[in-house]
PDB file of C-alpha atoms in Angstrom:
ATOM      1  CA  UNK A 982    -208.102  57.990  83.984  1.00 47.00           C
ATOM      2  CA  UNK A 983    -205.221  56.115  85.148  1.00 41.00           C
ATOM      3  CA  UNK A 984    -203.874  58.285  87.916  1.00 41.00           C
ATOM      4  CA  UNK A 985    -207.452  58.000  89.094  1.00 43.00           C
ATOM      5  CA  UNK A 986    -207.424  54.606  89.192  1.00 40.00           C
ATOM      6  CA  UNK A 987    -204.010  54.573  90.772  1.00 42.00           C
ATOM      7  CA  UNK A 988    -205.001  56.751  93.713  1.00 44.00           C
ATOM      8  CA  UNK A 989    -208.568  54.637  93.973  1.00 37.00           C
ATOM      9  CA  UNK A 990    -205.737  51.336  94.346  1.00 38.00           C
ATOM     10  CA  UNK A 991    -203.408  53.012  96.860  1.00 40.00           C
ATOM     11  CA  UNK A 992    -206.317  54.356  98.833  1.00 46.00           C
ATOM     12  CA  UNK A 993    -207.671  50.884  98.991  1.00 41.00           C
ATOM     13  CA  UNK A 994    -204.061  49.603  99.660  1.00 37.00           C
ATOM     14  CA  UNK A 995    -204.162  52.399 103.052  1.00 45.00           C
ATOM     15  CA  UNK A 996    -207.570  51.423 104.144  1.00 40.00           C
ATOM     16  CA  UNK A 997    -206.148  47.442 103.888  1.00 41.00           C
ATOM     17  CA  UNK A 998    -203.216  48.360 105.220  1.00 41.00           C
ATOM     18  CA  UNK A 999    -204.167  50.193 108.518  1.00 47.00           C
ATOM     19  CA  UNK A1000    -207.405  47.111 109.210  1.00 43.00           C
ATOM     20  CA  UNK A1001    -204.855  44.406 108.912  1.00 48.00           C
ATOM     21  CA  UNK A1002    -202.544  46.321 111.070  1.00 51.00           C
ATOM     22  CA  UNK A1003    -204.995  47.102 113.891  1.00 59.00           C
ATOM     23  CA  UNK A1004    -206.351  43.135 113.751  1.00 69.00           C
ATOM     24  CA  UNK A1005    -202.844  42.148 114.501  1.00 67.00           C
ATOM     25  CA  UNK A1006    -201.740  44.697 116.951  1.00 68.00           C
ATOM     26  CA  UNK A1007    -205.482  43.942 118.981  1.00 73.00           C
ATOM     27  CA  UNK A1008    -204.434  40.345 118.528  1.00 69.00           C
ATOM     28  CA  UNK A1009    -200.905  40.684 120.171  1.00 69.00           C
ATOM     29  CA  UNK A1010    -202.470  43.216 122.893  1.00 68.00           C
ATOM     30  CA  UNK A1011    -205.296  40.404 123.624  1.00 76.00           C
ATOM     31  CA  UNK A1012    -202.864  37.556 123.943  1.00 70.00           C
ATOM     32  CA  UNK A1013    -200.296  39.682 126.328  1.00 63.00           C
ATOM     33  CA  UNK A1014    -203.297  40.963 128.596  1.00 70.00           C
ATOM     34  CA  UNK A1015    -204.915  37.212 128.882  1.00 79.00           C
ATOM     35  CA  UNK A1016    -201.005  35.843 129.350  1.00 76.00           C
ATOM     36  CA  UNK A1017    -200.076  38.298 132.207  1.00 70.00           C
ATOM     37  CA  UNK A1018    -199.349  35.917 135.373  1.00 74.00           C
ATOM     38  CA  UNK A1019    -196.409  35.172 133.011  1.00 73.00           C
ATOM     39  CA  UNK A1020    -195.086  38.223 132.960  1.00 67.00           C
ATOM     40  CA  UNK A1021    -194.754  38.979 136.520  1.00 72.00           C
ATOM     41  CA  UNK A1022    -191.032  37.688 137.171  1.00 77.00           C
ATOM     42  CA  UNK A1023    -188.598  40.477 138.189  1.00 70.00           C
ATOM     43  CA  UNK A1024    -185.585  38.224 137.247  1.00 85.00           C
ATOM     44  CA  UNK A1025    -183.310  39.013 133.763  1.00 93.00           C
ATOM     45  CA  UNK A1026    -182.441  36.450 131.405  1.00 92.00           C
ATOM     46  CA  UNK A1027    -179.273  34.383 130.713  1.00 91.00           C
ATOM     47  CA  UNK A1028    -178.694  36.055 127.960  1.00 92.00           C
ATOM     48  CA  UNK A1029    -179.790  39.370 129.147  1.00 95.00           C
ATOM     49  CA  UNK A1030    -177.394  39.277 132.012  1.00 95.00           C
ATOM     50  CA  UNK A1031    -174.841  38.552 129.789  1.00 94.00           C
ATOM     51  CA  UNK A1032    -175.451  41.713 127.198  1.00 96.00           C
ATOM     52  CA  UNK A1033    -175.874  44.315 130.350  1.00 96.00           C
ATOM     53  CA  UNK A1034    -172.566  42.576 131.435  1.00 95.00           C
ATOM     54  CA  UNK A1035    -170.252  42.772 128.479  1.00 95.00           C
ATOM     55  CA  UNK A1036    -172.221  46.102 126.449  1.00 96.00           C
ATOM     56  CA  UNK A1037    -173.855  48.119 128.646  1.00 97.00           C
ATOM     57  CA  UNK A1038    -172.573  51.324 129.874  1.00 90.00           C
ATOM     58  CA  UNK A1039    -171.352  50.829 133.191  1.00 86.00           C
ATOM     59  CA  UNK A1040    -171.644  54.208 134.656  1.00 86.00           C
ATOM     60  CA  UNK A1041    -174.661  54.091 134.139  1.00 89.00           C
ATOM     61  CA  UNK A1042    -177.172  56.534 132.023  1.00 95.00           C
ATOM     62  CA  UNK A1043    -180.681  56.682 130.969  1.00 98.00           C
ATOM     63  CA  UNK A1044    -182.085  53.904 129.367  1.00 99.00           C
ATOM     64  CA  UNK A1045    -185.423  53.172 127.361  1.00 99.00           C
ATOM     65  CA  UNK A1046    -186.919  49.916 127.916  1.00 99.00           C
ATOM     66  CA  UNK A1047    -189.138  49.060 124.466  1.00 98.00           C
ATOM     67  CA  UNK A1048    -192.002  46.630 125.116  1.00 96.00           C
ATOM     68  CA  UNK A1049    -191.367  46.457 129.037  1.00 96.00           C
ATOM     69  CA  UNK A1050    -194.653  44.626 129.556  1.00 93.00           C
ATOM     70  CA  UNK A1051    -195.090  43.841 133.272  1.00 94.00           C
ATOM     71  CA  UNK A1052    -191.963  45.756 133.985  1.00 96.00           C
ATOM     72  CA  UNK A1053    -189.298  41.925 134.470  1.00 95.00           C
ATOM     73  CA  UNK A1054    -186.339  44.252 133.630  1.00 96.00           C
ATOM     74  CA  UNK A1055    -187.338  47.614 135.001  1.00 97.00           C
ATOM     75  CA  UNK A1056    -186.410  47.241 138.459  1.00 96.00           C
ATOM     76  CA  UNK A1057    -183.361  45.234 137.969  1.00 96.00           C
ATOM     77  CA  UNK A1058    -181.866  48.064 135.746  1.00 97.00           C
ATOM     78  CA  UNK A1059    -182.783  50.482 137.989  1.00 97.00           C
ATOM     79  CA  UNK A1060    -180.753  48.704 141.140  1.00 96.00           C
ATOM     80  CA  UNK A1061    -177.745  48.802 138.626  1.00 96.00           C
ATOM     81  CA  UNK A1062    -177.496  52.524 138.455  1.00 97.00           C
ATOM     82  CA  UNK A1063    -179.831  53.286 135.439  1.00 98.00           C
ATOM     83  CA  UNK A1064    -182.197  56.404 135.085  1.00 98.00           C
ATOM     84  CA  UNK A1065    -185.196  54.267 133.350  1.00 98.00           C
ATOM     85  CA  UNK A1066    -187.873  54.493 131.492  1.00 99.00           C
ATOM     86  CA  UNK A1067    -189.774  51.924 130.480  1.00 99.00           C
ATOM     87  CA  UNK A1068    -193.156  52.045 127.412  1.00 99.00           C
ATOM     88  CA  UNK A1069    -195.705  49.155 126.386  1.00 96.00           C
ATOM     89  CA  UNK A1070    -199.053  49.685 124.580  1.00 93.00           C
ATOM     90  CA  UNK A1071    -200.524  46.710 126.387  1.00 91.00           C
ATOM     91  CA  UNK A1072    -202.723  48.977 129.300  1.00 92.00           C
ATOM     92  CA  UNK A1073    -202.864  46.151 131.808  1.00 91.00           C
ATOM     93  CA  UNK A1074    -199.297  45.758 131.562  1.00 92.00           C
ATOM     94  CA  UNK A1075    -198.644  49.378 132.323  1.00 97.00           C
ATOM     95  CA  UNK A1076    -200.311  49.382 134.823  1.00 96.00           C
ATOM     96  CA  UNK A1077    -198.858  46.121 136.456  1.00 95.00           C
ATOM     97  CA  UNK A1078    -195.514  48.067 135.863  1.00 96.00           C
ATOM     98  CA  UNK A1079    -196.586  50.725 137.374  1.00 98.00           C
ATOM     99  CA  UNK A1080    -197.740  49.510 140.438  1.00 96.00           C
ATOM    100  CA  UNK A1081    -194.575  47.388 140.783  1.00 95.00           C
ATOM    101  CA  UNK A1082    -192.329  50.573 140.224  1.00 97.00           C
ATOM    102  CA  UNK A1083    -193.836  52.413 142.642  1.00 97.00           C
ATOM    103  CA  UNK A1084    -191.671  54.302 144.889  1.00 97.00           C
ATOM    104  CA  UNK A1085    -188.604  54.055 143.145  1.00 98.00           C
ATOM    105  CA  UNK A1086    -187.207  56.727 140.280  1.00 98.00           C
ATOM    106  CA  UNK A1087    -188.504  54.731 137.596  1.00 98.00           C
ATOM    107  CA  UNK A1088    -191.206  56.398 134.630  1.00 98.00           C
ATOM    108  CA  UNK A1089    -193.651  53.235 132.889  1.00 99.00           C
ATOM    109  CA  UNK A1090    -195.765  55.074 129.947  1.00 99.00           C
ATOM    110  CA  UNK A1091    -198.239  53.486 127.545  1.00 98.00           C
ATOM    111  CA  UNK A1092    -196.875  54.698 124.055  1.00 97.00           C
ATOM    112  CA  UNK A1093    -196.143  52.935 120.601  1.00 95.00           C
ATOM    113  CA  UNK A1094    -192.288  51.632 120.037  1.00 96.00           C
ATOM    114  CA  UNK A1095    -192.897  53.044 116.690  1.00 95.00           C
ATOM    115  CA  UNK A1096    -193.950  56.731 117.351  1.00 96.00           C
ATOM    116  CA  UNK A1097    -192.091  57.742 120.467  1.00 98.00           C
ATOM    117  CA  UNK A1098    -192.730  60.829 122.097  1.00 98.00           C
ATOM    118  CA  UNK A1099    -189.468  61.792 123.570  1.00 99.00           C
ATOM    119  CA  UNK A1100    -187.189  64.618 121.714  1.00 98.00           C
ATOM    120  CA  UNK A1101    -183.874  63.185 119.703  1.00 98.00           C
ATOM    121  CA  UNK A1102    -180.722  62.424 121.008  1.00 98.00           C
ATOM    122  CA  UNK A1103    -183.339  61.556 124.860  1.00 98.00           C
ATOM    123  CA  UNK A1104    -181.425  58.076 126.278  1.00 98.00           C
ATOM    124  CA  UNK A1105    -178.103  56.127 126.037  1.00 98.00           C
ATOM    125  CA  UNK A1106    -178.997  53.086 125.657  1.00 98.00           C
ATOM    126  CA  UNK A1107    -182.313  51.705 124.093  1.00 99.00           C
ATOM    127  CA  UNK A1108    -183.299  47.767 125.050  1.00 99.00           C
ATOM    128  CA  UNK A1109    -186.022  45.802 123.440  1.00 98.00           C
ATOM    129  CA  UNK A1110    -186.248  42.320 125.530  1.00 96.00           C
ATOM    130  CA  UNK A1111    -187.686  39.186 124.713  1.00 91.00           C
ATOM    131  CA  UNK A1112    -188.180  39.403 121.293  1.00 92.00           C
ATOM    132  CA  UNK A1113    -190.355  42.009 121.806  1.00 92.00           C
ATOM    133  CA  UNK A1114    -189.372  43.734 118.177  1.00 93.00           C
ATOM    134  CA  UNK A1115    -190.957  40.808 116.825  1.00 90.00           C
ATOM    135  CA  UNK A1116    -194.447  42.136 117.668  1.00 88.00           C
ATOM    136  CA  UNK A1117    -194.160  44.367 115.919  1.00 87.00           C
ATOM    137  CA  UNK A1118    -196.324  44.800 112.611  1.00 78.00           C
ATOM    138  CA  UNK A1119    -196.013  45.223 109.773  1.00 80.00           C
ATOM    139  CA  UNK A1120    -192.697  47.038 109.590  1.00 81.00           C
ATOM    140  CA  UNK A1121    -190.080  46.455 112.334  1.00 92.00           C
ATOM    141  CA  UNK A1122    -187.824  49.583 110.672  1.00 95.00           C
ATOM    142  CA  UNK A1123    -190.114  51.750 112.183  1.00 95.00           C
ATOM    143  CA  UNK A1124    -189.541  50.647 115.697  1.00 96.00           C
ATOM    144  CA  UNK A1125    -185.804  51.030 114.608  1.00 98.00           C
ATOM    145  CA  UNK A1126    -185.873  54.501 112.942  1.00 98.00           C
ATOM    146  CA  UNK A1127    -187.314  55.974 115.908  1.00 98.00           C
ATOM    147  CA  UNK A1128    -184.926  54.139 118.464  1.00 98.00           C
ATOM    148  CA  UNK A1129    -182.151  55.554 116.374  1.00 98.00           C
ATOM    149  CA  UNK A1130    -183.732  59.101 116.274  1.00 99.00           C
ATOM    150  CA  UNK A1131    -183.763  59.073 120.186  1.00 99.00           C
ATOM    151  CA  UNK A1132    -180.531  57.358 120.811  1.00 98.00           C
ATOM    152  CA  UNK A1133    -177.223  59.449 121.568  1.00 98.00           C
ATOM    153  CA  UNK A1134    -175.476  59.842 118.398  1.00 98.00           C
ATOM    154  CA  UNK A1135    -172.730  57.239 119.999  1.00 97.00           C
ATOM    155  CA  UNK A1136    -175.613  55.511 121.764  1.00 98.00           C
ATOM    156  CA  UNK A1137    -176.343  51.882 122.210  1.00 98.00           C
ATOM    157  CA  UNK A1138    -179.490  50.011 120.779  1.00 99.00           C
ATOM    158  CA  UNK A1139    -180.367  46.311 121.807  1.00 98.00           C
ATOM    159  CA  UNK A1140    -182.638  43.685 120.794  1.00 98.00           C
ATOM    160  CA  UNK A1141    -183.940  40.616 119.802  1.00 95.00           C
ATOM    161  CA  UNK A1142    -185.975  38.454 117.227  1.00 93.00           C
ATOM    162  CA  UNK A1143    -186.857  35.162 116.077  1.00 88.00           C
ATOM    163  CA  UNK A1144    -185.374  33.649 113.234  1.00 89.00           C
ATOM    164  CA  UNK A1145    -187.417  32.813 110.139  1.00 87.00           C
ATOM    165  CA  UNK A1146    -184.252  30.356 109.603  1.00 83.00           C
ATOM    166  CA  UNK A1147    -184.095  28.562 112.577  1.00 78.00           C
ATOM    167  CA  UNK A1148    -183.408  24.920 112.089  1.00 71.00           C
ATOM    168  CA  UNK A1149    -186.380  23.524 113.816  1.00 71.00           C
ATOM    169  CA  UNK A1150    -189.158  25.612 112.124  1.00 67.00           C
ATOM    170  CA  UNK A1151    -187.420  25.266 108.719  1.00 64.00           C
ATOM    171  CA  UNK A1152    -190.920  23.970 106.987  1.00 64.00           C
ATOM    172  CA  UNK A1153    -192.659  27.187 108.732  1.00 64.00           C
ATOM    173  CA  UNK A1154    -190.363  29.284 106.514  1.00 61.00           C
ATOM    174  CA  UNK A1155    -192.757  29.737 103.418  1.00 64.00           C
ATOM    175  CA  UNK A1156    -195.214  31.356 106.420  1.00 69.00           C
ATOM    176  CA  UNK A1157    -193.788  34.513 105.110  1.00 71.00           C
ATOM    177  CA  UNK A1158    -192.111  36.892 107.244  1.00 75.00           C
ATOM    178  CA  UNK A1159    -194.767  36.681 110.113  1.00 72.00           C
ATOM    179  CA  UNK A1160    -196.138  33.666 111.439  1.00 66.00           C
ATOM    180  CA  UNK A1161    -198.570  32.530 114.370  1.00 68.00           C
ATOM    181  CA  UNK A1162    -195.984  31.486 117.132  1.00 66.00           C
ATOM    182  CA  UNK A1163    -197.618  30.371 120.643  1.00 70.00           C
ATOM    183  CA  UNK A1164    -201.148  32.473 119.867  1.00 69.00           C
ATOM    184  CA  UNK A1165    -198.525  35.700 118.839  1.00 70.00           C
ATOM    185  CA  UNK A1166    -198.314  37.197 115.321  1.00 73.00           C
ATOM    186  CA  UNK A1167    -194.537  37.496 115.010  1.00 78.00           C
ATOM    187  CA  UNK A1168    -192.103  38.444 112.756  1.00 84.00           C
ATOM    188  CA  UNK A1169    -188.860  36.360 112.153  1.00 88.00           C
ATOM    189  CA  UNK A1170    -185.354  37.734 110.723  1.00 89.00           C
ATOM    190  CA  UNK A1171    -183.374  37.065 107.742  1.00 88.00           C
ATOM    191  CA  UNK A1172    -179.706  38.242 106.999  1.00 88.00           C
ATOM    192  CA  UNK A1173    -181.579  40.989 104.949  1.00 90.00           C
ATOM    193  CA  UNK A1174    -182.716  42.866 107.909  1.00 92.00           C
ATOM    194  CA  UNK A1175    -178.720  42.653 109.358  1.00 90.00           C
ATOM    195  CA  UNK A1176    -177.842  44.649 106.042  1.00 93.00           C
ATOM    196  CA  UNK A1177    -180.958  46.912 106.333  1.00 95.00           C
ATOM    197  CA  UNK A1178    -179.648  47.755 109.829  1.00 96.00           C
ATOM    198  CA  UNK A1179    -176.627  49.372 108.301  1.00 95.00           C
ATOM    199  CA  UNK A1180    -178.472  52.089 107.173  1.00 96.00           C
ATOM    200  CA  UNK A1181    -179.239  53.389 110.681  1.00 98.00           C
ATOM    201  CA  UNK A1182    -176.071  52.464 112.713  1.00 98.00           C
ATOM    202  CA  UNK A1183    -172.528  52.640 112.195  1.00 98.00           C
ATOM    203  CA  UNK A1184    -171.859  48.900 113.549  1.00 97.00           C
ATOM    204  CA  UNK A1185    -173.693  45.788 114.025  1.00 97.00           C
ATOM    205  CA  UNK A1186    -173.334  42.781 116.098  1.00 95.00           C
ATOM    206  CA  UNK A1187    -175.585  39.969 115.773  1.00 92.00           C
ATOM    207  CA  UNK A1188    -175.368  37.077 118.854  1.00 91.00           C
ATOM    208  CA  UNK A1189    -177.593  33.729 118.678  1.00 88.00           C
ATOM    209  CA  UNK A1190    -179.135  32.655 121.644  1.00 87.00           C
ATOM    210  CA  UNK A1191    -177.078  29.393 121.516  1.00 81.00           C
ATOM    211  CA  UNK A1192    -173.959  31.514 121.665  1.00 81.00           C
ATOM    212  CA  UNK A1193    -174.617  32.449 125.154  1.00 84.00           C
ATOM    213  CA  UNK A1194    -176.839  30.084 126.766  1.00 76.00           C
ATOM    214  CA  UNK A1195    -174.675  27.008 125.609  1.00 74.00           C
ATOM    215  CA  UNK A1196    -171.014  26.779 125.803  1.00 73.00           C
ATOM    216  CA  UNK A1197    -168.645  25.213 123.346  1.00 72.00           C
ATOM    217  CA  UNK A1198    -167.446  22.978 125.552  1.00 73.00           C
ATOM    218  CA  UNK A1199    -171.515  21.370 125.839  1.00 76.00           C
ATOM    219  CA  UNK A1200    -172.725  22.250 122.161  1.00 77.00           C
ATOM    220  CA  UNK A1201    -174.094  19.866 119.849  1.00 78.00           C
ATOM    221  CA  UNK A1202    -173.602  19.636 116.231  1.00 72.00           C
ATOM    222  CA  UNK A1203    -176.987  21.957 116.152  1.00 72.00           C
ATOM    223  CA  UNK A1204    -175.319  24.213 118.823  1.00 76.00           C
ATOM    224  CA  UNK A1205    -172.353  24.925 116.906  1.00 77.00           C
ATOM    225  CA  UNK A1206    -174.238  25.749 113.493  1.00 75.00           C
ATOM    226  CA  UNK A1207    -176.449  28.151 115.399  1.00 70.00           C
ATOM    227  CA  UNK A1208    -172.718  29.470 116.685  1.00 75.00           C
ATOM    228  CA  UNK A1209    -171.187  29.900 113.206  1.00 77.00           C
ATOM    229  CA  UNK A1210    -174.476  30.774 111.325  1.00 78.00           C
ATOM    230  CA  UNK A1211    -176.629  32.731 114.027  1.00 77.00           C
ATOM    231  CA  UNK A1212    -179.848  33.093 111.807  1.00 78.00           C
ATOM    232  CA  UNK A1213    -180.334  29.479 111.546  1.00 82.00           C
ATOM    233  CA  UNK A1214    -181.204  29.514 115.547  1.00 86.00           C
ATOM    234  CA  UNK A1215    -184.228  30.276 117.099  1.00 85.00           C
ATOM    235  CA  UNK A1216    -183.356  33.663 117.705  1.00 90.00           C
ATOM    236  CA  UNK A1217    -180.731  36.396 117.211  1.00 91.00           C
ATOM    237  CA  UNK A1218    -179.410  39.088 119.556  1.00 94.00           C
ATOM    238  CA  UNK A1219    -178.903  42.104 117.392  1.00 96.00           C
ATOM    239  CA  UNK A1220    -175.950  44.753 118.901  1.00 98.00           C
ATOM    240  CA  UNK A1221    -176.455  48.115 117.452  1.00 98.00           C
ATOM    241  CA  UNK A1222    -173.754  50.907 118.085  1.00 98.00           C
ATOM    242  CA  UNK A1223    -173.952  54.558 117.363  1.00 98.00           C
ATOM    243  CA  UNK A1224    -176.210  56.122 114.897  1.00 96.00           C
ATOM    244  CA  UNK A1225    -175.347  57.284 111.383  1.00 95.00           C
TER     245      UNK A1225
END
């Protein structure tokens, strides 16, 4: 009787599970689709500059772009020597990408950062911009697993979150882990997820936003906590290196 009623509760737990999940991801897709004039910039970030700069490969390679949305990085990587490929399951944003690609040696694919259909070992580098990982729902470590299954074994893996710690949204922390954040459901970090990490690479970096986009010499006392203590920022580069 009660291994009955156990598999009646985790088949109720799966059915739950897999509605809340496809409310959320429909929710994100909606948002990104109605938001798309946004997304149309071909210019990289501060910060982005800064990590292609000082941790990218510069001879180049083949590099997966995670959540490329309107394809802002795409082209920009491509003019630096990469072989890329870029995947977003927002179709309107493929598409955009697409079109704006055209021409030029670069693949845009709609497919799920969390079941990737490329073979192990496919790319050097993997890059998730804009906090894209924090779309993702409900369980981040499956966008990570599979990054790390089709990394290079000495590969690189990139990306970014918000913080569930950051100083200004301190009394959203008992949101929970995800939180509505500018009509997105997003997830923020802890220091948990930095250990988690270590499961899938052999070494971890973790860079605040503040760290790059505001110099000592002009940080405030919040801009030097965020430099010491990186979760308590808004957001948090995360620097993976080669897979264990």
């Amino acid at each position: 009787m009660f291994l009955i009623e156990s598999q009646v509760y985790h088949n109720y737990y799966d059915i739950l599970l897999k509605i809340m999940l496809n409310t959320v991801t429909k929710h994100n897709i909606k948002t990104f689709t109605e938001r798309i004039e946004q997304y149309k910039t071909y210019e990289l970030t501060i910060g982005e500059k800064y990590l292609i700069k000082k941790y990218f490969d510069k001879s180049g390679g083949k590099i997966l772009v995670l959540g490329c949305g309107a394809g802002r990085t795409l082209i920009p990587l491509q003019k630096m020597g990469y072989q890329v490929t870029g995947i977003d399951m927002t179709p309107k944003m493929v598409k955009v990408a697409q079109e704006k690609v055209k021409g030029l040696p670069v693949k845009v694919l709609e497919m799920d950062a969390c079941q990737l259909d490329f073979p192990k070992n496919s790319f050097d580098i993997i890059f998730f911009p804009a906090n894209g990982m924090s779309c993702i729902y409900p369980d981040i470590f499956k966008c990570i697993s599979e990054a790390q299954r089709v990394m290079q074994p000495q590969g690189l893996f990139v990306f970014s979150t918000h913080s569930r710690f950051n100083l200004k949204a301190l009394p959203r922390f008992f949101e929970g882990p995800y939180a509505n954040y500018k009509g997105f459901i997003l997830y923020r970090s802890t220091p948990l997820d930095w250990l988690k990490l270590k499961k899938y690479f052999q070494k971890i970096k973790i860079i605040p936003y503040s760290s790059i986009e505001c110099p000592w010499k002009k940080a405030d006392w919040k801009d030097v906590i965020h430099k010491l203590l990186p979760f308590f920022d808004r957001a948090t580069y995360y620097i993976c290196i080669g897979k264990k």
